[in-house]
mmCIF file of C-alpha atoms in Angstrom:
data_model
loop_
_atom_site.group_PDB
_atom_site.id
_atom_site.type_symbol
_atom_site.label_atom_id
_atom_site.label_comp_id
_atom_site.label_asym_id
_atom_site.label_seq_id
_atom_site.Cartn_x
_atom_site.Cartn_y
_atom_site.Cartn_z
ATOM 1 C CA MET A 1 -18.352 -7.483 -0.121
ATOM 2 C CA PHE A 2 -14.628 -7.647 0.674
ATOM 3 C CA VAL A 3 -12.942 -5.508 3.337
ATOM 4 C CA ARG A 4 -9.436 -4.917 4.667
ATOM 5 C CA ASP A 5 -7.857 -3.987 7.987
ATOM 6 C CA PRO A 6 -7.797 -0.154 8.112
ATOM 7 C CA TYR A 7 -4.171 -0.058 9.255
ATOM 8 C CA SER A 8 -3.126 -2.324 6.398
ATOM 9 C CA ARG A 9 -5.101 -0.199 3.921
ATOM 10 C CA LEU A 10 -3.403 2.980 5.109
ATOM 11 C CA TRP A 11 0.111 1.505 4.994
ATOM 12 C CA SER A 12 -0.503 0.107 1.511
ATOM 13 C CA ALA A 13 -1.944 3.411 0.278
ATOM 14 C CA TYR A 14 1.066 5.308 1.621
ATOM 15 C CA LEU A 15 3.553 3.023 -0.108
ATOM 16 C CA ASP A 16 1.737 2.920 -3.455
ATOM 17 C CA LYS A 17 0.683 6.567 -3.638
ATOM 18 C CA PHE A 18 3.164 8.657 -1.623
ATOM 19 C CA PHE A 19 6.396 6.691 -1.180
ATOM 20 C CA LEU A 20 6.056 5.904 -4.876
ATOM 21 C CA PRO A 21 5.263 8.958 -7.044
ATOM 22 C CA ASP A 22 1.648 8.306 -8.090
ATOM 23 C CA PHE A 23 0.021 11.051 -5.959
ATOM 24 C CA TRP A 24 2.907 13.520 -5.772
ATOM 25 C CA ARG A 25 1.071 15.941 -8.078
ATOM 26 C CA THR A 26 -2.190 15.853 -6.136
ATOM 27 C CA TYR A 27 -2.688 14.704 -2.545
ATOM 28 C CA ALA A 28 1.009 14.912 -1.691
ATOM 29 C CA LYS A 29 0.971 18.575 -2.714
ATOM 30 C CA ASN A 30 -1.883 19.236 -0.280
ATOM 31 C CA ILE A 31 0.058 17.568 2.525
ATOM 32 C CA VAL A 32 3.375 19.296 1.811
ATOM 33 C CA LEU A 33 1.678 22.713 1.757
ATOM 34 C CA ARG A 34 0.623 22.146 5.377
ATOM 35 C CA ARG A 35 4.257 22.363 6.504
ATOM 36 C CA HIS A 36 5.565 25.575 8.023
ATOM 37 C CA GLU A 37 8.950 25.055 6.382
ATOM 38 C CA ARG A 38 9.595 23.338 3.059
ATOM 39 C CA SER A 39 12.596 22.728 0.849
ATOM 40 C CA LEU A 40 12.531 24.063 -2.712
ATOM 41 C CA LYS A 41 12.369 20.515 -4.085
ATOM 42 C CA ALA A 42 9.449 19.635 -1.796
ATOM 43 C CA ASP A 43 7.632 22.774 -2.977
ATOM 44 C CA ILE A 44 8.023 21.671 -6.587
ATOM 45 C CA CYS A 45 7.934 17.860 -6.403
ATOM 46 C CA HIS A 46 6.008 17.064 -3.182
ATOM 47 C CA HIS A 47 8.173 13.954 -3.054
ATOM 48 C CA ASP A 48 8.928 13.428 0.626
ATOM 49 C CA VAL A 49 5.621 13.002 2.487
ATOM 50 C CA THR A 50 6.210 10.905 5.607
ATOM 51 C CA PHE A 51 3.899 8.162 6.830
ATOM 52 C CA GLU A 52 2.951 10.225 9.877
ATOM 53 C CA GLU A 53 2.163 13.276 7.739
ATOM 54 C CA PHE A 54 -0.148 11.160 5.593
ATOM 55 C CA LEU A 55 -1.927 9.668 8.617
ATOM 56 C CA THR A 56 -2.313 13.118 10.196
ATOM 57 C CA TYR A 57 -3.868 14.374 6.952
ATOM 58 C CA VAL A 58 -6.406 11.521 7.000
ATOM 59 C CA VAL A 59 -7.296 12.189 10.637
ATOM 60 C CA ASP A 60 -7.680 15.932 10.080
ATOM 61 C CA LEU A 61 -10.277 15.261 7.369
ATOM 62 C CA LYS A 62 -12.255 12.652 9.302
ATOM 63 C CA ASP A 63 -15.304 14.933 9.448
ATOM 64 C CA GLU A 64 -15.227 15.346 5.658
ATOM 65 C CA PRO A 65 -15.209 11.715 4.455
ATOM 66 C CA GLY A 66 -16.316 12.719 0.974
ATOM 67 C CA VAL A 67 -12.996 14.529 0.535
ATOM 68 C CA LEU A 68 -10.970 11.427 1.412
ATOM 69 C CA ASN A 69 -9.717 9.341 -1.491
ATOM 70 C CA GLU A 70 -11.291 5.895 -1.799
ATOM 71 C CA HIS A 71 -7.939 4.263 -1.046
ATOM 72 C CA TRP A 72 -8.130 5.500 2.555
ATOM 73 C CA ARG A 73 -11.762 6.479 3.073
ATOM 74 C CA PRO A 74 -13.440 4.380 5.812
ATOM 75 C CA ILE A 75 -15.457 1.508 4.343
ATOM 76 C CA GLN A 76 -18.588 2.754 6.081
ATOM 77 C CA HIS A 77 -18.479 5.816 3.794
ATOM 78 C CA ILE A 78 -17.878 3.741 0.654
ATOM 79 C CA CYS A 79 -20.255 0.837 1.099
ATOM 80 C CA ASN A 80 -21.991 1.004 4.472
ATOM 81 C CA PRO A 81 -22.880 -2.594 5.407
ATOM 82 C CA CYS A 82 -25.827 -1.379 7.490
ATOM 83 C CA GLU A 83 -27.401 0.041 4.329
ATOM 84 C CA PHE A 84 -25.976 -2.288 1.692
ATOM 85 C CA ARG A 85 -26.575 -5.437 3.781
ATOM 86 C CA PRO A 86 -24.302 -7.813 1.843
ATOM 87 C CA HIS A 87 -25.106 -11.516 1.769
ATOM 88 C CA LEU A 88 -21.424 -12.437 1.895
ATOM 89 C CA LEU A 89 -18.493 -10.713 3.600
ATOM 90 C CA GLY A 90 -14.886 -11.579 2.851
ATOM 91 C CA LYS A 91 -11.593 -10.176 4.115
ATOM 92 C CA GLN A 92 -8.412 -9.395 2.256
ATOM 93 C CA GLU A 93 -6.462 -11.144 5.016
ATOM 94 C CA SER A 94 -8.173 -14.461 4.186
ATOM 95 C CA PHE A 95 -8.845 -13.715 0.534
ATOM 96 C CA ALA A 96 -8.003 -17.125 -0.947
ATOM 97 C CA GLN A 97 -10.194 -18.998 1.522
ATOM 98 C CA ASP A 98 -13.051 -16.491 1.330
ATOM 99 C CA ALA A 99 -12.938 -16.259 -2.465
ATOM 100 C CA LYS A 100 -13.116 -20.046 -2.630
ATOM 101 C CA TYR A 101 -16.265 -19.977 -0.517
ATOM 102 C CA VAL A 102 -17.843 -17.221 -2.638
ATOM 103 C CA LEU A 103 -17.133 -19.068 -5.881
ATOM 104 C CA HIS A 104 -18.588 -22.241 -4.421
ATOM 105 C CA TYR A 105 -21.650 -20.302 -3.246
ATOM 106 C CA PHE A 106 -22.304 -19.173 -6.824
ATOM 107 C CA ASN A 107 -21.467 -22.588 -8.346
ATOM 108 C CA LEU A 108 -18.298 -21.247 -9.939
ATOM 109 C CA ASP A 109 -15.935 -23.847 -8.467
ATOM 110 C CA TYR A 110 -14.441 -24.482 -11.897
ATOM 111 C CA LEU A 111 -12.592 -21.160 -11.600
ATOM 112 C CA LEU A 112 -10.625 -22.291 -8.532
ATOM 113 C CA PRO A 113 -7.864 -24.320 -10.246
ATOM 114 C CA SER A 114 -6.939 -21.276 -12.329
ATOM 115 C CA TYR A 115 -5.683 -19.277 -9.319
ATOM 116 C CA ASP A 116 -1.930 -19.449 -8.721
ATOM 117 C CA HIS A 117 -0.451 -17.275 -5.959
ATOM 118 C CA ASN A 118 2.981 -16.956 -7.567
ATOM 119 C CA VAL A 119 1.449 -15.938 -10.886
ATOM 120 C CA HIS A 120 -0.626 -13.334 -9.050
ATOM 121 C CA VAL A 121 2.473 -11.921 -7.299
ATOM 122 C CA GLU A 122 4.438 -11.666 -10.535
ATOM 123 C CA GLU A 123 1.538 -9.937 -12.277
ATOM 124 C CA GLU A 124 1.396 -7.400 -9.449
ATOM 125 C CA LEU A 125 5.146 -6.782 -9.641
ATOM 126 C CA ARG A 126 4.961 -6.220 -13.403
ATOM 127 C CA MET A 127 1.941 -3.948 -13.073
ATOM 128 C CA LEU A 128 3.504 -1.701 -10.412
ATOM 129 C CA ILE A 129 6.767 -1.395 -12.322
ATOM 130 C CA LYS A 130 5.032 -0.600 -15.618
ATOM 131 C CA TYR A 131 2.661 1.937 -14.052
ATOM 132 C CA ASN A 132 5.357 3.834 -12.160
ATOM 133 C CA TYR A 133 7.855 3.885 -15.023
ATOM 134 C CA ARG A 134 5.167 5.399 -17.241
ATOM 135 C CA LEU A 135 4.699 8.184 -14.692
ATOM 136 C CA LEU A 136 8.237 9.346 -15.464
ATOM 137 C CA LYS A 137 7.038 10.465 -18.900
ATOM 138 C CA GLN A 138 4.803 13.108 -17.305
ATOM 139 C CA LYS A 139 6.170 16.641 -17.108
ATOM 140 C CA HIS A 140 5.619 17.000 -13.352
ATOM 141 C CA TYR A 141 8.289 14.406 -12.595
ATOM 142 C CA ASP A 142 11.060 16.113 -14.591
ATOM 143 C CA GLY A 143 13.853 16.829 -12.134
ATOM 144 C CA CYS A 144 11.934 15.157 -9.301
ATOM 145 C CA ILE A 145 12.899 11.515 -9.669
ATOM 146 C CA THR A 146 15.282 9.576 -11.918
ATOM 147 C CA LYS A 147 14.897 6.036 -13.228
ATOM 148 C CA GLN A 148 17.599 4.978 -10.788
ATOM 149 C CA GLU A 149 15.746 6.538 -7.837
ATOM 150 C CA LEU A 150 12.436 5.028 -8.942
ATOM 151 C CA ALA A 151 14.033 1.589 -9.160
ATOM 152 C CA GLY A 152 15.289 1.984 -5.585
ATOM 153 C CA LYS A 153 11.869 3.047 -4.316
ATOM 154 C CA LEU A 154 10.091 0.203 -6.090
ATOM 155 C CA TRP A 155 12.580 -2.294 -4.687
ATOM 156 C CA SER A 156 12.002 -0.982 -1.154
ATOM 157 C CA VAL A 157 8.234 -1.287 -1.583
ATOM 158 C CA PHE A 158 8.618 -4.862 -2.811
ATOM 159 C CA GLU A 159 10.670 -5.639 0.303
ATOM 160 C CA PHE A 160 8.068 -3.990 2.556
ATOM 161 C CA ASN A 161 5.299 -5.970 0.839
ATOM 162 C CA GLY A 162 7.094 -9.280 1.253
ATOM 163 C CA TYR A 163 7.924 -9.910 -2.403
ATOM 164 C CA LEU A 164 11.715 -9.534 -2.267
ATOM 165 C CA PRO A 165 14.165 -10.484 0.522
ATOM 166 C CA LEU A 166 15.029 -7.807 3.073
ATOM 167 C CA GLY A 167 18.333 -6.145 2.277
ATOM 168 C CA SER A 168 18.376 -7.443 -1.287
ATOM 169 C CA LYS A 169 18.367 -3.899 -2.709
ATOM 170 C CA THR A 170 22.160 -4.063 -2.626
ATOM 171 C CA ILE A 171 21.771 -6.044 -5.862
ATOM 172 C CA LEU A 172 20.883 -2.812 -7.639
ATOM 173 C CA ASP A 173 23.759 -1.139 -9.439
ATOM 174 C CA ALA A 174 23.946 2.398 -8.037
ATOM 175 C CA THR A 175 25.227 3.730 -11.366
ATOM 176 C CA SER A 176 22.718 1.988 -13.623
ATOM 177 C CA ASN A 177 19.723 3.801 -15.131
ATOM 178 C CA TYR A 178 17.462 0.759 -15.352
ATOM 179 C CA THR A 179 14.952 0.564 -18.159
ATOM 180 C CA MET A 180 11.507 -0.762 -17.321
ATOM 181 C CA ASN A 181 12.298 -4.123 -18.945
ATOM 182 C CA SER A 182 15.741 -4.610 -17.411
ATOM 183 C CA PHE A 183 14.448 -3.701 -13.956
ATOM 184 C CA THR A 184 11.441 -6.025 -14.310
ATOM 185 C CA ASP A 185 13.720 -8.903 -15.296
ATOM 186 C CA LEU A 186 15.946 -8.318 -12.255
ATOM 187 C CA VAL A 187 12.981 -8.123 -9.850
ATOM 188 C CA LEU A 188 11.366 -11.310 -11.168
ATOM 189 C CA LYS A 189 14.680 -13.184 -11.140
ATOM 190 C CA THR A 190 15.327 -12.155 -7.522
ATOM 191 C CA HIS A 191 11.801 -13.110 -6.464
ATOM 192 C CA ARG A 192 12.001 -16.526 -8.141
ATOM 193 C CA ASN A 193 15.383 -17.255 -6.571
ATOM 194 C CA SER A 194 14.106 -16.549 -3.049
ATOM 195 C CA PRO A 195 12.897 -19.861 -1.570
ATOM 196 C CA LYS A 196 10.516 -18.444 1.036
ATOM 197 C CA THR A 197 7.101 -19.806 1.899
ATOM 198 C CA GLN A 198 3.964 -17.661 1.739
ATOM 199 C CA ALA A 199 3.975 -17.607 5.547
ATOM 200 C CA GLU A 200 7.548 -16.256 5.605
ATOM 201 C CA TRP A 201 6.736 -13.539 3.074
ATOM 202 C CA ARG A 202 3.631 -12.629 5.093
ATOM 203 C CA ARG A 203 5.722 -12.378 8.261
ATOM 204 C CA GLN A 204 8.182 -10.055 6.526
ATOM 205 C CA ARG A 205 5.298 -7.851 5.351
ATOM 206 C CA THR A 206 3.795 -7.741 8.848
ATOM 207 C CA GLU A 207 7.133 -6.834 10.428
ATOM 208 C CA ALA A 208 7.594 -3.921 8.017
ATOM 209 C CA MET A 209 4.127 -2.550 8.783
ATOM 210 C CA THR A 210 4.656 -3.044 12.517
ATOM 211 C CA ALA A 211 7.883 -1.023 12.401
ATOM 212 C CA ALA A 212 6.115 1.756 10.488
ATOM 213 C CA TYR A 213 3.328 2.150 13.058
ATOM 214 C CA LYS A 214 5.655 1.840 16.039
ATOM 215 C CA SER A 215 7.007 5.351 15.458
ATOM 216 C CA ILE A 216 3.606 7.034 14.994
ATOM 217 C CA SER A 217 2.526 9.357 17.817
ATOM 218 C CA ASN A 218 -0.289 8.278 20.127
ATOM 219 C CA ASP A 219 -2.337 11.362 19.201
ATOM 220 C CA VAL A 220 -2.400 10.286 15.567
ATOM 221 C CA ILE A 221 -3.237 6.692 16.500
ATOM 222 C CA GLU A 222 -6.155 7.899 18.626
ATOM 223 C CA GLY A 223 -7.342 9.973 15.680
ATOM 224 C CA LEU A 224 -7.235 6.924 13.416
ATOM 225 C CA GLN A 225 -9.162 4.880 15.957
ATOM 226 C CA GLU A 226 -11.914 7.504 15.905
ATOM 227 C CA THR A 227 -11.843 7.902 12.116
ATOM 228 C CA PHE A 228 -12.150 4.162 11.444
ATOM 229 C CA LYS A 229 -14.177 3.311 14.554
ATOM 230 C CA MET A 230 -17.115 1.789 12.693
ATOM 231 C CA ASP A 231 -14.836 -0.241 10.418
ATOM 232 C CA PHE A 232 -13.173 -1.757 13.482
ATOM 233 C CA ILE A 233 -16.576 -2.571 14.977
ATOM 234 C CA HIS A 234 -18.397 -3.761 11.835
ATOM 235 C CA PHE A 235 -15.616 -6.007 10.588
ATOM 236 C CA ASN A 236 -14.047 -7.086 13.887
ATOM 237 C CA TYR A 237 -10.597 -5.574 13.352
ATOM 238 C CA ASP A 238 -8.237 -4.699 16.204
ATOM 239 C CA PRO A 239 -8.330 -0.911 16.836
ATOM 240 C CA ILE A 240 -4.791 -1.067 18.229
ATOM 241 C CA PRO A 241 -2.312 -0.974 15.335
ATOM 242 C CA PRO A 242 0.650 -3.308 14.915
ATOM 243 C CA GLY A 243 3.619 -1.799 16.690
ATOM 244 C CA LYS A 244 1.431 -0.561 19.547
ATOM 245 C CA ARG A 245 0.060 -3.896 20.730
ATOM 246 C CA VAL A 246 1.309 -5.318 24.028
#
C-alpha cells in the first residue's frame, strides 16, 4: 500500500484537474455554481476555479466521502489500513527507496536497474501534454481555451512541479499556436538543458506548494485537518500544511 501527504495530493489534484482543463466539465462546474456572482465565461467554461475554492469544496463534502473523487478522497475511505491491514506501507515522498524495498521483499530485484528518474519525468511530461491537447478536441472546450493558452498553463504546471526552471515560460512565443509535437519538443529540450539536481527540483516543487497554501484561510485549513485527520494519524503526516508551519 502506497500513500501520499494529503496536502501534496490536494495541490497535485488542483493543478492536474482544475488549473488544467481536465475537470472543467464536471467538478469545476459544481464549484463555479456555488459562487454568488459569475462571469459569462465561467458559467460556460468553468475555467477559473481557485485553489481555495477547490479546498473549500472538499471540506464542505467531508461528511459525504463517497461523493469525493478518488484523487482527493481521504485514504481511509479508499483503502482503510485498519481493515485492509497491509503487510507493507510505502510513501510517495520516499517512493524510490520504498519501491526498492518492496521489490526486494518479493524477490524482484532484477527490476531495479530498469528504473531511471529522468526517463520517468520525460514520460510524465509527454503524457500530460498528450492528454491535455486531446481534450481540446472535445466540444466543451470550444471558445474556452486555445492551444496557446493551454501551452502556457502546462508550462506553469511543469514549473510548479519542479520539471522546468522558474520563469522559463518567457521562452514561449506569445503569438505561436503550438502543436502538441512542437510544444513537447520545446518542453523536453528546456528540461534537458536545465542542469538541476533532483534535490533542487524537489525544493522548487516544495516552494511552489508552500506559496499556494500560505494564502489559504485558517478556516479552510482547519477543515482540511478534520477531513484528513485519520490520514495524518495513520501515516504520520504533519497536519499543519506547508506555508503555515512556524
